[in-house]
mmCIF file of C-alpha atoms and ligand atoms in Angstrom:
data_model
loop_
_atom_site.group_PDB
_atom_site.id
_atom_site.type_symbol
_atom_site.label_atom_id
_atom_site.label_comp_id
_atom_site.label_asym_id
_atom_site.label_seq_id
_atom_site.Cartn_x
_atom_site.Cartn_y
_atom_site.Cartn_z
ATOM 1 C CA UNK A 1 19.319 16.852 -12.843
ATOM 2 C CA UNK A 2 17.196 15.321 -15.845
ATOM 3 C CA UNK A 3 15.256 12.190 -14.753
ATOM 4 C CA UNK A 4 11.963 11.960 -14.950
ATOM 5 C CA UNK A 5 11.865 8.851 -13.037
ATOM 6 C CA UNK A 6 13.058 10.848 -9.768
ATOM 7 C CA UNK A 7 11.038 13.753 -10.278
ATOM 8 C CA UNK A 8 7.866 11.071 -9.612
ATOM 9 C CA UNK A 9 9.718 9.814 -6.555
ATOM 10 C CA UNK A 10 9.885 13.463 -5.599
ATOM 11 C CA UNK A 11 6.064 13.724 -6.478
ATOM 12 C CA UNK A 12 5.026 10.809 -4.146
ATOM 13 C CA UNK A 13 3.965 12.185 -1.458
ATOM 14 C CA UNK A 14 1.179 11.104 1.733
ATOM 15 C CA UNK A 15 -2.195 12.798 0.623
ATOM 16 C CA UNK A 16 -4.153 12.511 3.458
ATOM 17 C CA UNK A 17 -7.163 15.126 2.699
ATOM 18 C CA UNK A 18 -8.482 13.064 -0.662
ATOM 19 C CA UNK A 19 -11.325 13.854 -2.827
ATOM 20 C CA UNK A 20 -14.028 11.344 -4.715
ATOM 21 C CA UNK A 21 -13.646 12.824 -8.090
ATOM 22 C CA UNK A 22 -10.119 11.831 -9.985
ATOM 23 C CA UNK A 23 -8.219 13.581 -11.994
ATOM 24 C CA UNK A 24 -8.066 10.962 -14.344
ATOM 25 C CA UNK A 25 -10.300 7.694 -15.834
ATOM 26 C CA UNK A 26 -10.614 4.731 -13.375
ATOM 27 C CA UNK A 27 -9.252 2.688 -16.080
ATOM 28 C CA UNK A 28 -6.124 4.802 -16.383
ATOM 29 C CA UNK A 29 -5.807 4.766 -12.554
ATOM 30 C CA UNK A 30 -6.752 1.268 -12.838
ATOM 31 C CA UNK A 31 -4.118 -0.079 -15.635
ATOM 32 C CA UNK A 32 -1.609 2.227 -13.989
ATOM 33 C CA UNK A 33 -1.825 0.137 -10.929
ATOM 34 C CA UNK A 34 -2.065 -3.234 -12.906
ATOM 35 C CA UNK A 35 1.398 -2.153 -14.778
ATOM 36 C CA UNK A 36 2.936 -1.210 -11.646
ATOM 37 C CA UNK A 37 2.614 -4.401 -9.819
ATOM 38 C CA UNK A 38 3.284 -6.306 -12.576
ATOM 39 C CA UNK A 39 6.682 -4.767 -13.589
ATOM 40 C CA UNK A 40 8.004 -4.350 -9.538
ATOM 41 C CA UNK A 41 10.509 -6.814 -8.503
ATOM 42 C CA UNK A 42 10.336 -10.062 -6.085
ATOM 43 C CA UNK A 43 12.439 -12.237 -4.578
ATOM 44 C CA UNK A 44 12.932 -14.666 -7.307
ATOM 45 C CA UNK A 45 10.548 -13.341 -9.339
ATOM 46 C CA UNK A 46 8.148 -15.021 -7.614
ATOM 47 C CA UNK A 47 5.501 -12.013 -8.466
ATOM 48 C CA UNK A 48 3.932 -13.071 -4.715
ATOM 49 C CA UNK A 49 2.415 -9.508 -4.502
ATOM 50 C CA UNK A 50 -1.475 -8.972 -5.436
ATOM 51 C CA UNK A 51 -3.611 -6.298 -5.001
ATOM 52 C CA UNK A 52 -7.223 -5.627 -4.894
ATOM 53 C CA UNK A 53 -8.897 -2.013 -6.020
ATOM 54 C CA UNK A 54 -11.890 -1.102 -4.724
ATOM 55 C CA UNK A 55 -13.752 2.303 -5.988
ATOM 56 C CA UNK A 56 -16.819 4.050 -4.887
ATOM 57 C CA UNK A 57 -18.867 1.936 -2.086
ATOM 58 C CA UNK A 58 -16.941 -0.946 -2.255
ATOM 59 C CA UNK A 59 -13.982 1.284 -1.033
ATOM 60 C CA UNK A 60 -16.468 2.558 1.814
ATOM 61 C CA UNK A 61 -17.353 -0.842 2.539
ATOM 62 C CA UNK A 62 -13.737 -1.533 3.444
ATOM 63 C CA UNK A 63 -13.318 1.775 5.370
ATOM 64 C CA UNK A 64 -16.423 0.289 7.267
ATOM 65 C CA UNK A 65 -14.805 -2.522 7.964
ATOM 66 C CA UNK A 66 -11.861 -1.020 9.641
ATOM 67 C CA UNK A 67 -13.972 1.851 11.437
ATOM 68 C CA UNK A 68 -16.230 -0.855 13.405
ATOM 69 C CA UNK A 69 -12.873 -2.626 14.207
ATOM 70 C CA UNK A 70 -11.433 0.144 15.705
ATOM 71 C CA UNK A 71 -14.188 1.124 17.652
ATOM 72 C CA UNK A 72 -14.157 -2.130 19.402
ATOM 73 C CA UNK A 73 -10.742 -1.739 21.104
ATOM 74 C CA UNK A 74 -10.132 2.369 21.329
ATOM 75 C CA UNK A 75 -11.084 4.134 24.620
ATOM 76 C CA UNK A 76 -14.137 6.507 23.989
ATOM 77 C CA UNK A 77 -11.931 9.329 24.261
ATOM 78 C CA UNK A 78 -10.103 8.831 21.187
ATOM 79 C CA UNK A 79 -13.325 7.599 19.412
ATOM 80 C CA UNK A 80 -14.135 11.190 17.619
ATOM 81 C CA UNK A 81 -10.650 11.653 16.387
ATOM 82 C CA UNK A 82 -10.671 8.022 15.161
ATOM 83 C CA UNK A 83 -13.792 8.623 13.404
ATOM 84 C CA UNK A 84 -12.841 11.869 11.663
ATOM 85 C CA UNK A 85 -9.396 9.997 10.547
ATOM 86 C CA UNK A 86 -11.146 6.917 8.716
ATOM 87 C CA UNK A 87 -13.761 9.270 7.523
ATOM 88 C CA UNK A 88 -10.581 10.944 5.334
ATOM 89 C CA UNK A 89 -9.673 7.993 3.964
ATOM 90 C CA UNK A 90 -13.390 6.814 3.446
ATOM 91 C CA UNK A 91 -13.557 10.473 1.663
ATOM 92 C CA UNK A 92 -11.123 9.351 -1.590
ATOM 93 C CA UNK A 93 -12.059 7.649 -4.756
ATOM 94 C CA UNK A 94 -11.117 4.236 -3.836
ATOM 95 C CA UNK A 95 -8.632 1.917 -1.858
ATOM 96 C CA UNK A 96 -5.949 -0.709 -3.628
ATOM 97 C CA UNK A 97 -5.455 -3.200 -0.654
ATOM 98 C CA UNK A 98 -2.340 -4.533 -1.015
ATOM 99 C CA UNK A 99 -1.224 -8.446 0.145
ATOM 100 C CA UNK A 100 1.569 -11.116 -0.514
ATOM 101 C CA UNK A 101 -0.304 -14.794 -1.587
ATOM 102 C CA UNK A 102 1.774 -16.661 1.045
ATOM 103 C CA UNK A 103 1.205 -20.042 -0.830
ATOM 104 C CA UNK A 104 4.192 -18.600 -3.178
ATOM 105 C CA UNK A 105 6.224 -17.654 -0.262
ATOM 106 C CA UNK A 106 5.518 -21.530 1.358
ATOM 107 C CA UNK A 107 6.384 -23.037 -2.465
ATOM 108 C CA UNK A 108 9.409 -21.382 -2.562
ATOM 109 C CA UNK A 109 10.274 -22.360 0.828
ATOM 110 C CA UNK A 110 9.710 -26.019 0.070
ATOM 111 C CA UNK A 111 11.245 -25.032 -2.848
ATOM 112 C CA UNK A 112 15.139 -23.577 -1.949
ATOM 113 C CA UNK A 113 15.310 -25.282 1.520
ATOM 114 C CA UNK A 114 18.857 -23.388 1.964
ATOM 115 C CA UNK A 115 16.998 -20.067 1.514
ATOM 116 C CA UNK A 116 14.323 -21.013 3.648
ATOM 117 C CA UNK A 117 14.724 -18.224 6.636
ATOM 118 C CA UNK A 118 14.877 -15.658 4.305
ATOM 119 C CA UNK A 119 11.709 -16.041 1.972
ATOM 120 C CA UNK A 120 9.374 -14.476 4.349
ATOM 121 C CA UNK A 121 11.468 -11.675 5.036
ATOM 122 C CA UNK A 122 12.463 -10.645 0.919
ATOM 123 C CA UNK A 123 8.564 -11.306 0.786
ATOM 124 C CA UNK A 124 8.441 -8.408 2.937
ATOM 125 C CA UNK A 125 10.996 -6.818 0.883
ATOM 126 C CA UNK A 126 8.898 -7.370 -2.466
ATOM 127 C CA UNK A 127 5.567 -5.788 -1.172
ATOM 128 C CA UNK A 128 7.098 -2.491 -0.120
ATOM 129 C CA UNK A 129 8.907 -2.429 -3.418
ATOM 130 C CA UNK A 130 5.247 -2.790 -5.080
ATOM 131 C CA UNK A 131 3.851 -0.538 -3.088
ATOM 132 C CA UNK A 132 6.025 2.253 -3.785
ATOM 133 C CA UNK A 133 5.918 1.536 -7.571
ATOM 134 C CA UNK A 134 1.892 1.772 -7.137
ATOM 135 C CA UNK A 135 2.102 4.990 -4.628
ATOM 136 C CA UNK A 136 4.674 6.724 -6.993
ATOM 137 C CA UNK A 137 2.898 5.564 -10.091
ATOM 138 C CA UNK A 138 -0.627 7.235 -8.578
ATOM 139 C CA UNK A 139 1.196 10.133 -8.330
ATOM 140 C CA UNK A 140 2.516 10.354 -11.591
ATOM 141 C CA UNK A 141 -1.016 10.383 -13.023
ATOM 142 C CA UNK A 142 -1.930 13.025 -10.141
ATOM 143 C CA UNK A 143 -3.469 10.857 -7.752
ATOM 144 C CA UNK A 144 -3.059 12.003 -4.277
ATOM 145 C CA UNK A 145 -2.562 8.719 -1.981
ATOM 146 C CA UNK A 146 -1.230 7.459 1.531
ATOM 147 C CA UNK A 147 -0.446 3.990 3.481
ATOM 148 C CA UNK A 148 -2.359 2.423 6.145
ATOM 149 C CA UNK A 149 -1.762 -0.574 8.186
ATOM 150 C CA UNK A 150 -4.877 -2.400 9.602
ATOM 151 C CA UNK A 151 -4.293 -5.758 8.092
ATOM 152 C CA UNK A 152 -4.412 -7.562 11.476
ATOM 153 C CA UNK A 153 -7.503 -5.835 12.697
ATOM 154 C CA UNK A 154 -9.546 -6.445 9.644
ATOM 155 C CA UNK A 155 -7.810 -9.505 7.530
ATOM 156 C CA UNK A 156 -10.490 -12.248 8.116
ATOM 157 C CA UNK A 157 -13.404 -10.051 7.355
ATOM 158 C CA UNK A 158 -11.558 -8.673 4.304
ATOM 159 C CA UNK A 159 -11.105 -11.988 2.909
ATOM 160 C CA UNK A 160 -14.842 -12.859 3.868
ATOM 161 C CA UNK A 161 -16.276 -9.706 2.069
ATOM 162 C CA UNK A 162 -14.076 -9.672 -1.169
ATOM 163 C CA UNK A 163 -13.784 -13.665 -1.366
ATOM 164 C CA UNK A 164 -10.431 -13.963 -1.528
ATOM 165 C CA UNK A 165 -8.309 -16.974 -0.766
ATOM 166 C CA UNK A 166 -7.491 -18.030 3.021
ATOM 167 C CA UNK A 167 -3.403 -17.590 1.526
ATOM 168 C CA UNK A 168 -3.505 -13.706 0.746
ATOM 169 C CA UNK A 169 -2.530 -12.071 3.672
ATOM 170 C CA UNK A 170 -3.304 -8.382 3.500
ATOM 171 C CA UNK A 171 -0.010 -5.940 3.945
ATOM 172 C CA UNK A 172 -1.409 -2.535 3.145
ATOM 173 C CA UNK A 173 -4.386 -0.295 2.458
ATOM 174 C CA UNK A 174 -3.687 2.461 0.220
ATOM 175 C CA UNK A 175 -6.364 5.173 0.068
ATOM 176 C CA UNK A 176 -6.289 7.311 -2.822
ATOM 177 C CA UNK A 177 -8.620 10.529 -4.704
ATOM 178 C CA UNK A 178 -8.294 13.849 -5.930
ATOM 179 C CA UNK A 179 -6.091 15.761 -4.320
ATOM 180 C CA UNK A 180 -7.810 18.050 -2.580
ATOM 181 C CA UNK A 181 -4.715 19.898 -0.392
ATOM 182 C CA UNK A 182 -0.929 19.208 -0.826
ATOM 183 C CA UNK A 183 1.290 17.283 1.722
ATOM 184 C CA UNK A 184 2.991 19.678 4.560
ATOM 185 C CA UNK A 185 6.461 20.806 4.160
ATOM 186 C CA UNK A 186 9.311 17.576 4.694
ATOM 187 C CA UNK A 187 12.681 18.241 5.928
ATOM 188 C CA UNK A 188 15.416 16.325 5.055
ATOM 189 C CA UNK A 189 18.655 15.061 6.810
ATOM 190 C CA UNK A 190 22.094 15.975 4.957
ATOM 191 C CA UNK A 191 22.206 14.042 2.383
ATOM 192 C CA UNK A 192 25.949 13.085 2.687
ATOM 193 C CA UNK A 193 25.511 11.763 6.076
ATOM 194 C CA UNK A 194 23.259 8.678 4.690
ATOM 195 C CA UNK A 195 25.221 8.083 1.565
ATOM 196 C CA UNK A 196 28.608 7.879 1.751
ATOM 197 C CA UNK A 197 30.762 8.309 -1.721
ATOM 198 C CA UNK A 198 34.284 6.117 -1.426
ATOM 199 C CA UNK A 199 36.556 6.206 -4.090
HETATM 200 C C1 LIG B 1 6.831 1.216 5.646
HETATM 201 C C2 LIG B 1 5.973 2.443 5.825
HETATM 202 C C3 LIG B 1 4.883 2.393 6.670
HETATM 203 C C4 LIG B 1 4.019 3.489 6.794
HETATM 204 N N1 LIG B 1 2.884 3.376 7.543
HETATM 205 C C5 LIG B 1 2.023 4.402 7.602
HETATM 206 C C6 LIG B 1 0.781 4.272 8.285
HETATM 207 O O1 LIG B 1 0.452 3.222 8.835
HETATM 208 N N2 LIG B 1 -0.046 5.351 8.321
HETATM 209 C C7 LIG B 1 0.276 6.529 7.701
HETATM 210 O O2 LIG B 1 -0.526 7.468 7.734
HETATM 211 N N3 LIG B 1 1.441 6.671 7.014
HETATM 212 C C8 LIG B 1 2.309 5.639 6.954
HETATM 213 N N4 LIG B 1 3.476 5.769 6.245
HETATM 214 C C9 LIG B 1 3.790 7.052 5.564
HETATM 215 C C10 LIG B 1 4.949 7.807 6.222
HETATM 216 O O3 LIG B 1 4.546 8.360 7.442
HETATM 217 C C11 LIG B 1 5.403 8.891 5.223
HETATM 218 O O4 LIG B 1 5.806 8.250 4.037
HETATM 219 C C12 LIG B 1 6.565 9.718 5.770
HETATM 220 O O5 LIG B 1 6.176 10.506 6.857
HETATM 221 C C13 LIG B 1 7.146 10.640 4.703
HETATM 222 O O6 LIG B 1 6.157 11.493 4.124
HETATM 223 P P1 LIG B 1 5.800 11.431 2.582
HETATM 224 O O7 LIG B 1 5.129 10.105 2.311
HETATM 225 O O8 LIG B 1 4.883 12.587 2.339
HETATM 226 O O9 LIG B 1 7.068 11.532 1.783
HETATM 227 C C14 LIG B 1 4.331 4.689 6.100
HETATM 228 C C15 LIG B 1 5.459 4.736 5.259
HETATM 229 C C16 LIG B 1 6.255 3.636 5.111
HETATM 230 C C17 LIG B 1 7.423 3.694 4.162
#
């Protein structure tokens, strides 16, 4: 099969072992993520995702962050392997922190009152629809990158340290560098038994 499109979606893959240097400009990597939020689909085209990129030691300020959370509520015996897994992403070229601005999501609740149930959950839809277009994007340009959740450990200090407004509430952390090994082997269920063909 020709299609370049899927052949990225085949590329996308969870770097975890990143390194600082990239394989390409930070404005490339930079406009590449710009272009693929912009052009990824919401609920209404609402365009309620936003991101913020952080290189170098503002990226390490974040991985900071999350590290001093973490130590606060792991037992001591899982402290060392929480260290050395942070420390991996802290090891990339920078983060993009991905959020939805919830004062869109309220709007278009006050908005479409019949829809009303369903905004938070298509808002949910949206983000993981822009963060694959970023993650596959990255990948395209051959930037190794993988998805972390510690939004509810670290949100408030986030905010605090970046500025950003009390609405944004933070979704995703995306690490992403050099790729400095490939992702392990991934098996794959029959296809035919997840998509069925009628007709
Ligand atoms: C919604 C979602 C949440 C995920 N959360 C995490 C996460 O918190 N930490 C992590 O290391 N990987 C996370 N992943 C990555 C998956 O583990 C990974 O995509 C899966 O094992 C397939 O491997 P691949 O990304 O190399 O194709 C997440 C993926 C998805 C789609």
């Amino acid at each position: 099969m020709n299609n370049t499109f899927l052949e990225s979606v085949a590329l996308r893959r969870t770097i975890y072992d990143l390194g600082s240097s990239l394989p390409v400009s930070k404005e490339t990597v930079t406009k590449t993520i710009q272009e693929a939020v912009r052009t990824s689909p919401s609920a209404f085209n609402s365009q309620s995702a936003r991101a913020v990129i952080l290189y170098g030691d503002e990226s390490k300020k974040l991985w900071k962050i999350v590290l001093d959370a973490l130590m606060k509520i792991v037992p001591k015996d899982q402290a060392a392997d929480t260290k050395s897994k942070i420390a991996a992403f802290d090891s990339g070229a920078g983060t993009v922190m991905v959020f939805e601005d919830m004062s869109v999501v309220k709007k278009l609740q006050d908005d479409f009152p019949i829809y009303k149930d369903n905004f938070a959950l298509w808002s949910h839809h949206g983000t993981g629809l822009t963060q694959f277009s970023i993650w596959t994007a990255l990948a395209n340009i051959k930037v190794g990158a993988s998805l972390q959740h510690y939004g509810n450990l670290i949100e408030e200090e986030v905010r605090k340290t970046w500025g950003l407004p009390s609405s944004w509430s933070l979704i995703a952390q995306m690490p992403f560098g050099s790729i400095n090994s490939p992702a392990g082997e991934k098996t794959y269920q029959p296809i035919e038994e997840r998509v069925l063909v009628k007709g």
